[in-house]
Amino acid sequence: MRINTWFISSFLISIVVVIPILTVFSSFFEDTSNYFEILRETFFLEYIFNSLFLLFGVLILTFFLGVGSAYIVSFYEFPGANFFKWALILSFAVPPYIYAYSLFAFFENYGTAFTILKFLFGDGNYNQHIPKFSGMLGLILSVSFSLYAYVYILARSSFLYQSQNLIELGKNLGFSKFKCFYSIILPAARPAIIAGLSLVAMETLAEFGAVDFFSVNTLTTGIYNAWIAFDDLAFANRISFFLLLFIFILFLTENLSRKKAKYHLDSKGGFKKKEKNKLGGSKAFFAFSFCFALFFLSFLFPLSQMLYWTIKFPENLFDLNIIDLLINTLYLVSLSSLVLIIFALISNYGNRVSKKKILNVMSTLSISGYAIPGVILAIAFITFVAWFDENIIKALGFLSIKKVFIGSVLGLVIVYFIRFYSLAFNGIKSGYEKMNISVDESAYLLGYSKTKTFLNIHVPYLRNSLLFVIILVSLEIVRELPITLILRPFNFETFATTAYISASEDLLEAAAVPSLCLIIIASFFILLTSKYILREGNE
Amino acid sequence: MKKITNLALIISLFVSTFAIAAEVNIFNARHYKADAELYGKFTAKTGIKVNLINGKSGALEKRIIEEGADSSADLYITADAGRCGAMDSKGALQSGLTSASIKSAVPKTFRTNKWVGIAKRARIIYYSPERVTGAELSGMTYEGLADPKWKGRLVIRKSSNIYNKSLVASLIANNGKKAAAAWAEGVVANMARTPEGNDRAQIMAVAAGEADIAVANTYYLALMLSGKKGPEQQEAAGKVKAFFPNQNDRGTHMNVSCAALVKGAPNKANAIALVEYLLTPEAQEHFTNNTFEFPMIDGVSPSPLVVNNLGLDFKQDMKTKLASYGKKQAAAVEIMTAARWK
Amino acid sequence: MSNFFEIKNTTFRISDSDKVRNVSFSIEQEGDIVCLLGPSGIGKTTILRSIAGLEKISEGQITLKGKTLSSKDTHIDPEHRKIALSFQENSLFPHYTVEKNINLSARDNDRGNININEIIKILNLENILNHYPHQISAGEAQRASLARSLNSNPDLLLLDEPLSNVDQSFKEEIQVKLKQILKKLKITTIIVTHDSYEAFYLGDKCGVILDKELKQFDDPYNVYHFPNSEKVVKFLNRGVLIPAKVTSPKSLENDDLGVITGNFVNPVPIGTNVKLLLQPEDLQHDDKSNLKFDVIDKKFRGTSFIYTLKTNTNNLLPVFVHSHHVHQHDINDKFGIRKPIHIEHIVCF
């Protein structure tokens, strides 16, 4: 009977996560009002076009940046190679919206670039000669520099695990270096690269802060606008439907590629520490320059811009109650990771012990929460709670529950939960997958009950995975913007919301301090995880 | 028993406690540092705690509407009359801002029973004195922005911007939808670049030579001149001049920051008290000196920066009711979209 | 007295469409070893898993020490059965060392007679005690897992192909030691294997599972000498079946070999046409005999050669010849067979 308890709890967890997704779909077939019908059609095309343009721009750029840097770092030895190996993932600490603030502020008329030129060369009308990175171009750059590390990490680990034989085979066949890369290394790493690009694609389509800052209308902001400005839930859902369809395809691609990538990783015995090619002279200089430029542009540049502003407008530093923001941020982070970890563990274990198909389907569905933009989730959550409250709670004669869920930490944690559940679930799952099911059975046969197996065998085994998941989730929550923005309680700000609100009120320089704090905290989390992300052995 | 205590402890971790003390809940879409200071003064004076939830207007409005009668919101404070009007038309507001002190402080044009202007701004034209002659500007109106002589010389924000929506709404109210539609097409034809950036970016585009005239709100120039945005922008602001359009007819397009009374407000009396406080000379002076807006009430002078650089004695449009901004908003959006105003 | 362990008319479910039906066998005494033989994929593992309680059964009954473990309505969870199962694949806890793995039983060693150090020594595990499972070979993992199972002091020990990954050179040595331990500790054991020699050596009883059923369950000697069906003969690769006609209660006749005498294991009416099991050791080599056939194949098996002869009616006959035998034959040579032919136990179908 205990199996049923596990089954039911994992089933319930999946249900909670699936609800908002169903909410979005449920109203898809509602009629949209005729009001603005034609107008919306034109918007709709624009949304799609912009989303696609952004998506492809970002994919191309992240592909070159991510694969290029991963290749150089994994196959060659040059001054700084060991530093860049982990320094390149620091870009994760800069969310696209903060990158966008930096990019815009640096290049705007009378911006930081102007100041630098004036400082160097004296007065002059430099504005016309400074390139302007706003709109779509700025957006593509911001998102790419912030997200390329997904591709970098996955491509790098695939490169590292590539069997030496393969490359030696290429050399045997007399391939040139380029040919070796192009026809052996790259195809072998393809599943990993596609998995990385799919993640980038999902994040890009879900991006809110930067898109909003550059006021480019994508499907995601389109949904937000339709919901908010036109009050047209049905139309918003219709766009959501298309977006989700789009994302679902990416999601499947990612899942499939990941499976292949894993197959690739697991092939035992293929791993042999590769001798890296030592580069010298101009080649070493080129490799160094490429990595340094990438590190500079993706991390140092936004960091310095924020630092520069903090120093230039120090009054913002004192106006901000950093301690409060820090406490709020850490409070959210610890509460959410705790909830996520516990439920993801239970659900994973439920999946493991009960072989029911429905559970598998449910958990596949429920991890799609990550693919759904935070904006949509937050709004769907409010809509659902309002509907539930009006139609069920009040109908039963109870007091309204809206306040319990909307504008409370509870609501916030629930939606974070939905959004990041897949992160936690998959993180634990990948740990679990390495453990044969016969391990569990052995434990039972040795006299361990299911609960005892879970607590005494699984949890200790998953310790590292759990730690990794906690830090990953923390990193996401520190950077998270739209959900926090929409659902947070009174007098409750985080670094992300403070930065966003200052920026949206044309107070970019006031956004610098919270942005800087955010980057520092996120960097700290990244450094903590880098050991896991970049591990090289066959652990 | 122990279980119940644990449960209560866990729940208390999630649910923020709602103090029953005297308080007022503001959904705030105006995020000036100065505002927070002002609320602090109000609390010190009255003992009423001010709870803030900051956010962008759209999201805040949505939340108020979704929460419906159970919303904890008392006041919605935002920087455009068009938004208050739109909230009103969605039935999210209630009347109650009818006390004598409010009525006497705020002219009828700038208030309804449900929302009240708390500070004024004008949307005006900025020009480069080097490239625009006095003759060109003479008798300039908003309508004149569509004149082909400005072809390739004009910068203005995107059509999604609420200030533009309200400006166009006022043109529809005055000239009719058809004329406004033709005007919007003319304006789009005159644009020096695809709209981008905020109001300040438009002013800087003129300073940088990208365009000759720009449409932006009054307080931005003062903000730049104040040096709060750094010496470079201070210098840039010196390169542009302000011009108040439509001085010979209805007057310059005015807008307000407004406070709206939310339907079902749990602390209605406190909300009204706060609005009344915001209209006192003390609060109004605070606004003018920090946000560089125009005061809502008589007897308070705008910031010297505004007075010296923008001038004070311009004719305000007192004829067009600000309530019309909300009512004509949909039409304004339609017109701008049809004109392919990005 | 009831049997120590018993399976009665039980159906084991391999998959939705595949089942092993109507299996019955019992282990009378504690400490006996039973080997289940059969080709791979036939469901031997499923039977072990069902006995261990990892799978449920829909028909029949499994009892241990007089207590019903599984039946249509009963299912005792594996953790409450005191049955150990050593899996074929690596099932060691990956995050614990081999030593910790071996000592991880949640049960008390109430028998008190298990000396784990001895087991470790016998199974040659001393050098890998501090290794983690991913650092050891598959054979080592199997032995470690065996040690863990032994150490958990089960009432019934189930071993699934326990030595499949153990090196051939080491295998016989381990088989001997394994049997010694099991016997010494009096651990009742069911071993699943596809290796008939392993089964014959280790088992007190052997079961042969073929075609989704338990074909034969008997002493190894009987299974070897008196296979009860053609399928078992073929599976054990015991010899060939040649057509013959029963001519008397003590003889048959074959077209190629003529009269064959011997004792029928089961009486057959005179005049019946049967298939006679002819094993390599049944025929003797005799150059002087005039019953000669062509050699078509010759296998060197160390102590002996196995010649394959082709008869006039195109039957193939295997014949054992000791390898010290001076006179060797090559392919296409003529090969004489001693007459008269006498087979101690006549097995025919």
mmCIF file with all atom_site columns, C-alpha atoms in Angstrom, chain A residues 331 335 338-339 342-343 409-410 413, chain B residues 2-16:
data_model
loop_
_atom_site.group_PDB
_atom_site.id
_atom_site.type_symbol
_atom_site.label_atom_id
_atom_site.label_alt_id
_atom_site.label_comp_id
_atom_site.label_asym_id
_atom_site.label_entity_id
_atom_site.label_seq_id
_atom_site.pdbx_PDB_ins_code
_atom_site.Cartn_x
_atom_site.Cartn_y
_atom_site.Cartn_z
_atom_site.occupancy
_atom_site.B_iso_or_equiv
_atom_site.pdbx_formal_charge
_atom_site.auth_seq_id
_atom_site.auth_comp_id
_atom_site.auth_asym_id
_atom_site.auth_atom_id
_atom_site.pdbx_PDB_model_num
ATOM 1  C CA . TYR A 1 331 ? 14.436 34.352 2.254  1.00 0.00 ? 331 TYR A CA 1
ATOM 2  C CA . LEU A 1 335 ? 12.266 28.824 1.162  1.00 0.00 ? 335 LEU A CA 1
ATOM 3  C CA . LEU A 1 338 ? 13.632 23.868 0.284  1.00 0.00 ? 338 LEU A CA 1
ATOM 4  C CA . VAL A 1 339 ? 10.134 23.381 -1.086 1.00 0.00 ? 339 VAL A CA 1
ATOM 5  C CA . ILE A 1 342 ? 11.532 18.229 -0.985 1.00 0.00 ? 342 ILE A CA 1
ATOM 6  C CA . PHE A 1 343 ? 8.791  17.900 -3.551 1.00 0.00 ? 343 PHE A CA 1
ATOM 7  C CA . VAL A 1 409 ? 5.289  34.860 -0.282 1.00 0.00 ? 409 VAL A CA 1
ATOM 8  C CA . LEU A 1 410 ? 3.250  31.678 -0.482 1.00 0.00 ? 410 LEU A CA 1
ATOM 9  C CA . VAL A 1 413 ? 6.909  30.314 -3.824 1.00 0.00 ? 413 VAL A CA 1
ATOM 10 C CA . LYS B 2 2   ? 2.320  19.985 18.443 1.00 0.00 ? 2   LYS B CA 1
ATOM 11 C CA . LYS B 2 3   ? 1.367  19.359 14.861 1.00 0.00 ? 3   LYS B CA 1
ATOM 12 C CA . ILE B 2 4   ? -0.912 22.359 14.840 1.00 0.00 ? 4   ILE B CA 1
ATOM 13 C CA . THR B 2 5   ? 1.834  24.580 16.209 1.00 0.00 ? 5   THR B CA 1
ATOM 14 C CA . ASN B 2 6   ? 4.200  23.334 13.550 1.00 0.00 ? 6   ASN B CA 1
ATOM 15 C CA . LEU B 2 7   ? 1.643  23.905 10.878 1.00 0.00 ? 7   LEU B CA 1
ATOM 16 C CA . ALA B 2 8   ? 1.030  27.438 12.078 1.00 0.00 ? 8   ALA B CA 1
ATOM 17 C CA . LEU B 2 9   ? 4.738  28.060 12.063 1.00 0.00 ? 9   LEU B CA 1
ATOM 18 C CA . ILE B 2 10  ? 5.080  26.787 8.537  1.00 0.00 ? 10  ILE B CA 1
ATOM 19 C CA . ILE B 2 11  ? 2.126  28.791 7.298  1.00 0.00 ? 11  ILE B CA 1
ATOM 20 C CA . SER B 2 12  ? 3.474  31.920 8.924  1.00 0.00 ? 12  SER B CA 1
ATOM 21 C CA . LEU B 2 13  ? 6.646  31.442 6.904  1.00 0.00 ? 13  LEU B CA 1
ATOM 22 C CA . PHE B 2 14  ? 4.680  31.866 3.727  1.00 0.00 ? 14  PHE B CA 1
ATOM 23 C CA . VAL B 2 15  ? 1.869  34.229 4.457  1.00 0.00 ? 15  VAL B CA 1
ATOM 24 C CA . SER B 2 16  ? 2.857  37.730 5.252  1.00 0.00 ? 16  SER B CA 1
#
